Amino acid sequence: MVRRRLTGGGALLVASFGVFAAAPRARARTEPVFPADYRSWVHVKSALVGPRSPAFATEGGIHHVYANHLALQGLRAGSFPDGSVLVYDLLATEEQAGITTEGPRRRVDVMTKDTRSNPGSAGWVFERYLGDDRDAGTLTTEERAACFACHSNRQSHDHVFSEFRP
Amino acid sequence: MVRRRLTGGGALLVASFGVFAAAPRARARTEPVFPADYRSWVHVKSALVGPRSPAFATEGGIHHVYANHLALQGLRAGSFPDGSVLVYDLLATEEQAGITTEGPRRRVDVMTKDTRSNPGSAGWVFERYLGDDRDAGTLTTEERAACFACHSNRQSHDHVFSEFRP
């Protein structure tokens, strides 16, 4: 696993092998790490965004939402404990003879609840990984703020749009 | 949980509470039981069958395939250990402004590997539950045989069509 840290304006890649031989450097804040095991998490729901949607350019394809076990508690309670992580997995689609199947991954969005590190956004921090990349989160501070602004429309559900489909 | 057993031509419902007060009756063969926890299993893949597909009448909607941990081993190995269970979860869909969302459940198909009980079908037994019903499997012996006949086209993958999408 590779953990990405933003230091000033640049990005620093630090290999993480579970045990560090040297002491880790001090960090100003906790950056989200790609949840490598999210494909084994609970599948919350799915939807398909087609060419007739105004959101097609950015959201076109099939998306699946996954929740870790803490986020699953949150989905049921309507309030998410620290450590909750939700993943929005967006795949391009291919249609053949009326059957739409999953194509290449467009991106993965991750929202993580960490109240101590993100008091200004109700504890949530947002990150985005393009294609199958799992190392280099791409969101700027401004884009994260935009994520939170939109998710604030769901303040009644602790800023999470999805609801668990039984 | 309610376990359904076929005895001759009729269906007998037997409440199962984990521990029986009385000794269980002898059974001719093991019948599949609805896997109550399948929504917490690994999500294998999804696809959408639209009106232009010849399969629309029976398969129309979005389907998700889920695997228990033994079936996940099988998907990786290409050979499934006893106890493997795969679920095909078929939901109707609704489209609004180009966005297709999940609607009511049409049915759940379950395939279970139990070599001792089903030597004639490579260990697999098939069952089908309509709508949100979890008690009354609906397949006849002939329909199960038809399931197996079609799945035999995938003998090279131990009769399982799906492959795990990373």
Short mmCIF file of C-alpha atoms in Angstrom, two decimals:
data_model
loop_
_atom_site.label_atom_id
_atom_site.label_comp_id
_atom_site.label_asym_id
_atom_site.label_seq_id
_atom_site.Cartn_x
_atom_site.Cartn_y
_atom_site.Cartn_z
CA MET A 1 0.00 0.00 0.00
CA VAL A 2 1.18 3.50 -0.72
CA ARG A 3 0.03 6.38 1.41
CA ARG A 4 -0.15 9.79 -0.18
CA ARG A 5 0.53 12.87 1.84
CA LEU A 6 0.22 16.45 0.71
CA THR A 7 3.11 18.56 1.94
CA GLY A 8 2.62 22.14 0.98
CA GLY A 9 1.89 22.25 -2.74
CA GLY A 10 3.53 18.93 -3.64
CA ALA A 11 2.70 15.27 -3.25
CA LEU A 12 4.98 12.86 -1.40
CA LEU A 13 4.63 9.12 -1.83
CA VAL A 14 5.61 7.05 1.17
CA ALA A 15 5.68 3.27 0.98
CA SER A 16 3.83 1.69 3.89
CA PHE A 17 4.63 -1.94 4.74
CA GLY A 18 2.80 -2.18 8.02
CA VAL A 19 5.96 -1.74 10.09
CA PHE A 20 8.27 1.19 9.52
CA ALA A 21 11.99 0.63 9.97
CA ALA A 22 12.43 4.34 10.55
CA ALA A 23 10.17 6.60 12.59
CA PRO A 24 7.40 8.19 10.48
CA ARG A 25 7.62 11.92 9.94
CA ALA A 26 5.24 14.24 11.72
CA ARG A 27 2.05 14.96 9.82
CA ALA A 28 -0.05 18.08 9.93
CA ARG A 29 -3.31 16.19 9.31
CA THR A 30 -4.56 12.74 8.45
CA GLU A 31 -4.95 12.18 4.71
CA PRO A 32 -7.36 9.53 3.49
CA VAL A 33 -5.84 6.28 2.26
CA PHE A 34 -7.37 4.23 -0.54
CA PRO A 35 -9.48 1.48 1.08
CA ALA A 36 -7.78 -1.47 -0.62
CA ASP A 37 -10.38 -3.99 0.58
CA TYR A 38 -13.55 -2.11 -0.40
CA ARG A 39 -14.63 -4.76 -2.93
CA SER A 40 -15.28 -7.10 0.00
CA TRP A 41 -17.48 -4.54 1.78
CA VAL A 42 -21.25 -4.47 1.81
CA HIS A 43 -22.84 -3.39 -1.48
CA VAL A 44 -25.27 -0.60 -0.56
CA LYS A 45 -26.99 0.13 -3.89
CA SER A 46 -26.38 0.80 -7.59
CA ALA A 47 -27.65 3.09 -10.33
CA LEU A 48 -27.01 3.75 -14.00
CA VAL A 49 -26.53 7.23 -15.46
CA GLY A 50 -27.34 7.28 -19.17
CA PRO A 51 -26.69 9.70 -22.04
CA ARG A 52 -30.00 11.50 -21.45
CA SER A 53 -28.91 12.61 -17.99
CA PRO A 54 -27.35 16.07 -17.60
CA ALA A 55 -24.79 14.35 -15.35
CA PHE A 56 -23.68 11.94 -18.09
CA ALA A 57 -20.37 13.62 -18.88
CA THR A 58 -19.02 13.14 -15.37
CA GLU A 59 -21.22 10.33 -13.95
CA GLY A 60 -22.11 8.30 -17.04
CA GLY A 61 -22.02 4.54 -16.48
CA ILE A 62 -23.00 2.26 -13.63
CA HIS A 63 -22.04 3.13 -10.09
CA HIS A 64 -22.01 0.96 -7.02
CA VAL A 65 -21.83 2.24 -3.46
CA TYR A 66 -19.96 0.17 -0.87
CA ALA A 67 -19.81 0.67 2.90
CA ASN A 68 -17.40 -0.66 5.50
CA HIS A 69 -18.94 -2.13 8.66
CA LEU A 70 -18.93 1.19 10.53
CA ALA A 71 -20.60 2.98 7.61
CA LEU A 72 -23.19 0.20 7.53
CA GLN A 73 -24.00 1.05 11.15
CA GLY A 74 -24.28 4.67 10.04
CA LEU A 75 -26.62 3.87 7.18
CA ARG A 76 -28.92 2.13 9.63
CA ALA A 77 -28.67 4.79 12.36
CA GLY A 78 -28.58 7.89 10.13
CA SER A 79 -25.44 9.04 11.95
CA PHE A 80 -21.96 7.74 11.10
CA PRO A 81 -19.25 6.86 13.64
CA ASP A 82 -15.61 7.81 13.08
CA GLY A 83 -13.95 5.28 10.82
CA SER A 84 -16.96 5.06 8.51
CA VAL A 85 -15.93 4.86 4.86
CA LEU A 86 -18.19 4.90 1.81
CA VAL A 87 -17.01 4.19 -1.73
CA TYR A 88 -18.65 5.28 -4.98
CA ASP A 89 -17.30 2.98 -7.70
CA LEU A 90 -18.03 4.29 -11.21
CA LEU A 91 -17.65 1.97 -14.19
CA ALA A 92 -18.17 2.68 -17.85
CA THR A 93 -20.80 0.45 -19.47
CA GLU A 94 -21.08 -1.44 -22.72
CA GLU A 95 -24.41 -2.37 -24.33
CA GLN A 96 -24.84 -5.31 -26.65
CA ALA A 97 -28.17 -6.77 -27.81
CA GLY A 98 -30.01 -4.95 -25.03
CA ILE A 99 -27.70 -6.10 -22.24
CA THR A 100 -25.61 -3.50 -20.42
CA THR A 101 -22.46 -4.84 -18.82
CA GLU A 102 -19.70 -3.33 -16.74
CA GLY A 103 -16.70 -1.88 -18.54
CA PRO A 104 -13.51 -0.20 -17.37
CA ARG A 105 -13.49 1.72 -14.09
CA ARG A 106 -13.86 5.49 -14.54
CA ARG A 107 -13.02 6.48 -10.99
CA VAL A 108 -13.47 5.74 -7.30
CA ASP A 109 -14.72 8.40 -4.87
CA VAL A 110 -14.15 7.82 -1.16
CA MET A 111 -15.70 9.62 1.79
CA THR A 112 -14.21 8.98 5.22
CA LYS A 113 -15.45 10.11 8.64
CA ASP A 114 -12.68 11.39 10.88
CA THR A 115 -14.08 14.06 13.14
CA ARG A 116 -10.83 15.11 14.77
CA SER A 117 -9.08 15.80 11.46
CA ASN A 118 -12.03 17.38 9.66
CA PRO A 119 -14.08 19.43 12.11
CA GLY A 120 -15.08 21.94 9.43
CA SER A 121 -16.87 19.35 7.28
CA ALA A 122 -18.81 17.45 9.96
CA GLY A 123 -15.92 14.97 10.11
CA TRP A 124 -16.06 13.95 6.46
CA VAL A 125 -13.14 14.08 4.05
CA PHE A 126 -13.52 13.32 0.34
CA GLU A 127 -11.00 11.85 -2.09
CA ARG A 128 -11.05 10.75 -5.73
CA TYR A 129 -8.94 8.16 -7.58
CA LEU A 130 -9.06 8.05 -11.37
CA GLY A 131 -9.41 4.80 -13.30
CA ASP A 132 -7.82 1.91 -11.43
CA ASP A 133 -5.31 4.12 -9.67
CA ARG A 134 -5.20 3.54 -5.93
CA ASP A 135 -2.36 5.80 -4.93
CA ALA A 136 -2.82 9.35 -6.09
CA GLY A 137 -5.91 11.07 -4.77
CA THR A 138 -6.71 13.94 -7.11
CA LEU A 139 -8.99 16.34 -5.23
CA THR A 140 -7.87 19.84 -4.35
CA THR A 141 -8.95 21.53 -1.14
CA GLU A 142 -11.49 23.52 -3.14
CA GLU A 143 -12.94 20.39 -4.76
CA ARG A 144 -13.28 18.70 -1.37
CA ALA A 145 -15.19 21.73 -0.15
CA ALA A 146 -17.48 21.44 -3.18
CA CYS A 147 -18.13 17.77 -2.35
CA PHE A 148 -19.07 18.73 1.19
CA ALA A 149 -21.27 21.61 0.04
CA CYS A 150 -23.35 19.25 -2.10
CA HIS A 151 -23.44 16.50 0.54
CA SER A 152 -24.71 19.11 3.00
CA ASN A 153 -28.04 18.82 1.19
CA ARG A 154 -28.29 15.53 3.08
CA GLN A 155 -27.43 16.90 6.52
CA SER A 156 -30.45 15.03 7.92
CA HIS A 157 -28.69 11.76 6.98
CA ASP A 158 -25.28 12.89 8.21
CA HIS A 159 -24.27 14.10 4.72
CA VAL A 160 -24.65 10.69 3.04
CA PHE A 161 -26.94 10.45 -0.01
CA SER A 162 -27.22 6.66 -0.20
CA GLU A 163 -29.61 4.53 1.75
CA PHE A 164 -29.08 0.82 2.15
CA ARG A 165 -31.19 -1.28 -0.23
CA PRO A 166 -32.31 -4.39 1.65
CA MET B 1 -35.46 -18.64 9.82
CA VAL B 2 -37.83 -21.09 8.21
CA ARG B 3 -36.48 -24.14 6.48
CA ARG B 4 -38.51 -25.63 3.69
CA ARG B 5 -38.44 -29.31 2.97
CA LEU B 6 -40.13 -31.14 0.15
CA THR B 7 -41.64 -34.41 1.29
CA GLY B 8 -43.13 -36.25 -1.61
CA GLY B 9 -45.30 -33.80 -3.53
CA GLY B 10 -46.01 -31.40 -0.66
CA ALA B 11 -44.13 -28.66 1.14
CA LEU B 12 -43.54 -28.77 4.88
CA LEU B 13 -42.46 -25.70 6.81
CA VAL B 14 -40.28 -26.39 9.81
CA ALA B 15 -39.23 -23.59 12.14
CA SER B 16 -35.49 -23.67 12.81
CA PHE B 17 -34.22 -21.89 15.94
CA GLY B 18 -30.66 -23.16 15.92
CA VAL B 19 -31.29 -25.76 18.63
CA PHE B 20 -34.12 -28.27 18.31
CA ALA B 21 -35.94 -29.34 21.48
CA ALA B 22 -37.01 -32.52 19.77
CA ALA B 23 -34.86 -34.69 17.52
CA PRO B 24 -35.10 -33.66 13.87
CA ARG B 25 -36.90 -36.03 11.53
CA ALA B 26 -34.92 -38.05 9.08
CA ARG B 27 -34.50 -36.36 5.70
CA ALA B 28 -34.05 -37.98 2.34
CA ARG B 29 -31.84 -35.15 1.06
CA THR B 30 -30.66 -31.68 1.98
CA GLU B 31 -32.82 -28.89 0.58
CA PRO B 32 -31.32 -25.46 0.06
CA VAL B 33 -32.20 -22.81 2.61
CA PHE B 34 -32.53 -19.13 1.72
CA PRO B 35 -29.21 -17.45 2.58
CA ALA B 36 -30.60 -14.76 4.88
CA ASP B 37 -27.32 -12.85 5.10
CA TYR B 38 -26.47 -12.68 1.39
CA ARG B 39 -26.70 -8.86 1.27
CA SER B 40 -23.55 -8.74 3.41
CA TRP B 41 -21.64 -11.02 1.02
CA VAL B 42 -19.17 -9.95 -1.62
CA HIS B 43 -20.71 -8.27 -4.66
CA VAL B 44 -19.32 -10.13 -7.67
CA LYS B 45 -20.70 -8.12 -10.62
CA SER B 46 -23.86 -6.56 -12.05
CA ALA B 47 -25.61 -6.19 -15.39
CA LEU B 48 -28.74 -4.64 -16.79
CA VAL B 49 -31.13 -6.44 -19.15
CA GLY B 50 -33.18 -3.98 -21.20
CA PRO B 51 -36.31 -4.22 -23.36
CA ARG B 52 -34.26 -4.90 -26.49
CA SER B 53 -32.93 -8.15 -25.06
CA PRO B 54 -34.74 -11.40 -25.93
CA ALA B 55 -34.36 -12.27 -22.23
CA PHE B 56 -36.23 -9.16 -21.08
CA ALA B 57 -39.46 -10.93 -20.14
CA THR B 58 -37.80 -13.10 -17.53
CA GLU B 59 -34.52 -11.26 -16.79
CA GLY B 60 -35.46 -7.59 -17.37
CA GLY B 61 -34.00 -5.21 -14.81
CA ILE B 62 -30.69 -4.97 -12.99
CA HIS B 63 -29.15 -8.05 -11.46
CA HIS B 64 -26.40 -8.34 -8.91
CA VAL B 65 -24.44 -11.50 -8.17
CA TYR B 66 -23.26 -12.11 -4.60
CA ALA B 67 -20.91 -14.82 -3.32
CA ASN B 68 -20.30 -16.17 0.17
CA HIS B 69 -16.67 -16.54 1.24
CA LEU B 70 -16.40 -20.12 -0.05
CA ALA B 71 -17.84 -19.15 -3.43
CA LEU B 72 -15.37 -16.27 -3.56
CA GLN B 73 -12.58 -18.86 -3.21
CA GLY B 74 -14.24 -20.77 -6.03
CA LEU B 75 -14.45 -17.72 -8.29
CA ARG B 76 -10.71 -17.25 -7.85
CA ALA B 77 -9.81 -20.93 -8.23
CA GLY B 78 -12.33 -21.89 -10.92
CA SER B 79 -13.48 -24.78 -8.74
CA PHE B 80 -15.97 -24.36 -5.89
CA PRO B 81 -15.75 -26.07 -2.49
CA ASP B 82 -18.82 -27.53 -0.79
CA GLY B 83 -20.71 -24.81 1.01
CA SER B 84 -20.24 -22.32 -1.83
CA VAL B 85 -23.39 -20.27 -2.42
CA LEU B 86 -24.01 -17.75 -5.21
CA VAL B 87 -27.01 -15.45 -5.35
CA TYR B 88 -28.51 -13.77 -8.43
CA ASP B 89 -30.58 -10.84 -7.16
CA LEU B 90 -32.90 -9.44 -9.84
CA LEU B 91 -34.52 -6.03 -9.33
CA ALA B 92 -36.92 -4.16 -11.57
CA THR B 93 -35.62 -0.77 -12.66
CA GLU B 94 -37.12 2.69 -13.00
CA GLU B 95 -35.75 5.35 -15.36
CA GLN B 96 -36.20 9.06 -14.78
CA ALA B 97 -34.34 11.83 -16.64
CA GLY B 98 -31.78 9.34 -17.92
CA ILE B 99 -31.02 7.81 -14.52
CA THR B 100 -31.92 4.17 -13.94
CA THR B 101 -32.49 3.23 -10.32
CA GLU B 102 -33.33 0.03 -8.53
CA GLY B 103 -36.99 -0.84 -8.04
CA PRO B 104 -38.77 -3.76 -6.41
CA ARG B 105 -37.12 -7.17 -6.27
CA ARG B 106 -38.31 -9.55 -9.00
CA ARG B 107 -36.72 -12.70 -7.63
CA VAL B 108 -33.64 -14.26 -6.05
CA ASP B 109 -31.95 -17.31 -7.56
CA VAL B 110 -29.59 -19.32 -5.37
CA MET B 111 -27.07 -21.97 -6.37
CA THR B 112 -25.50 -24.03 -3.61
CA LYS B 113 -22.67 -26.57 -3.82
CA ASP B 114 -23.33 -29.71 -1.82
CA THR B 115 -21.63 -32.62 -3.52
CA ARG B 116 -22.96 -35.37 -1.27
CA SER B 117 -26.60 -34.41 -1.78
CA ASN B 118 -26.40 -33.56 -5.49
CA PRO B 119 -23.96 -35.94 -7.18
CA GLY B 120 -25.92 -35.84 -10.45
CA SER B 121 -25.45 -32.09 -10.94
CA ALA B 122 -21.76 -31.75 -10.08
CA GLY B 123 -22.80 -30.88 -6.53
CA TRP B 124 -24.94 -27.88 -7.42
CA VAL B 125 -28.54 -27.40 -6.43
CA PHE B 126 -30.64 -24.47 -7.68
CA GLU B 127 -33.52 -22.64 -6.02
CA ARG B 128 -35.66 -19.61 -6.81
CA TYR B 129 -37.55 -17.24 -4.51
CA LEU B 130 -40.07 -14.82 -6.01
CA GLY B 131 -40.18 -11.15 -5.01
CA ASP B 132 -39.06 -10.65 -1.43
CA ASP B 133 -40.17 -14.11 -0.35
CA ARG B 134 -37.48 -16.00 1.55
CA ASP B 135 -39.32 -19.13 2.52
CA ALA B 136 -40.91 -20.87 -0.42
CA GLY B 137 -38.48 -22.00 -3.09
CA THR B 138 -40.44 -22.45 -6.29
CA LEU B 139 -38.36 -24.66 -8.59
CA THR B 140 -39.55 -28.09 -9.60
CA THR B 141 -37.14 -30.98 -10.11
CA GLU B 142 -37.45 -30.46 -13.86
CA GLU B 143 -36.67 -26.74 -13.60
CA ARG B 144 -33.59 -27.45 -11.48
CA ALA B 145 -32.41 -29.85 -14.15
CA ALA B 146 -32.92 -27.10 -16.75
CA CYS B 147 -30.80 -24.71 -14.63
CA PHE B 148 -28.02 -27.27 -14.49
CA ALA B 149 -28.23 -28.02 -18.21
CA CYS B 150 -27.62 -24.36 -19.04
CA HIS B 151 -24.92 -23.91 -16.39
CA SER B 152 -23.17 -26.95 -17.89
CA ASN B 153 -22.13 -24.63 -20.72
CA ARG B 154 -19.68 -23.29 -18.16
CA GLN B 155 -18.29 -26.64 -17.05
CA SER B 156 -14.78 -25.22 -17.42
CA HIS B 157 -15.59 -22.76 -14.59
CA ASP B 158 -17.33 -25.38 -12.45
CA HIS B 159 -20.76 -24.43 -13.87
CA VAL B 160 -20.64 -20.81 -12.70
CA PHE B 161 -21.18 -18.07 -15.32
CA SER B 162 -19.97 -15.10 -13.29
CA GLU B 163 -16.41 -13.99 -12.89
CA PHE B 164 -15.37 -11.67 -10.10
CA ARG B 165 -15.00 -8.06 -11.23
CA PRO B 166 -12.02 -6.59 -9.35
#
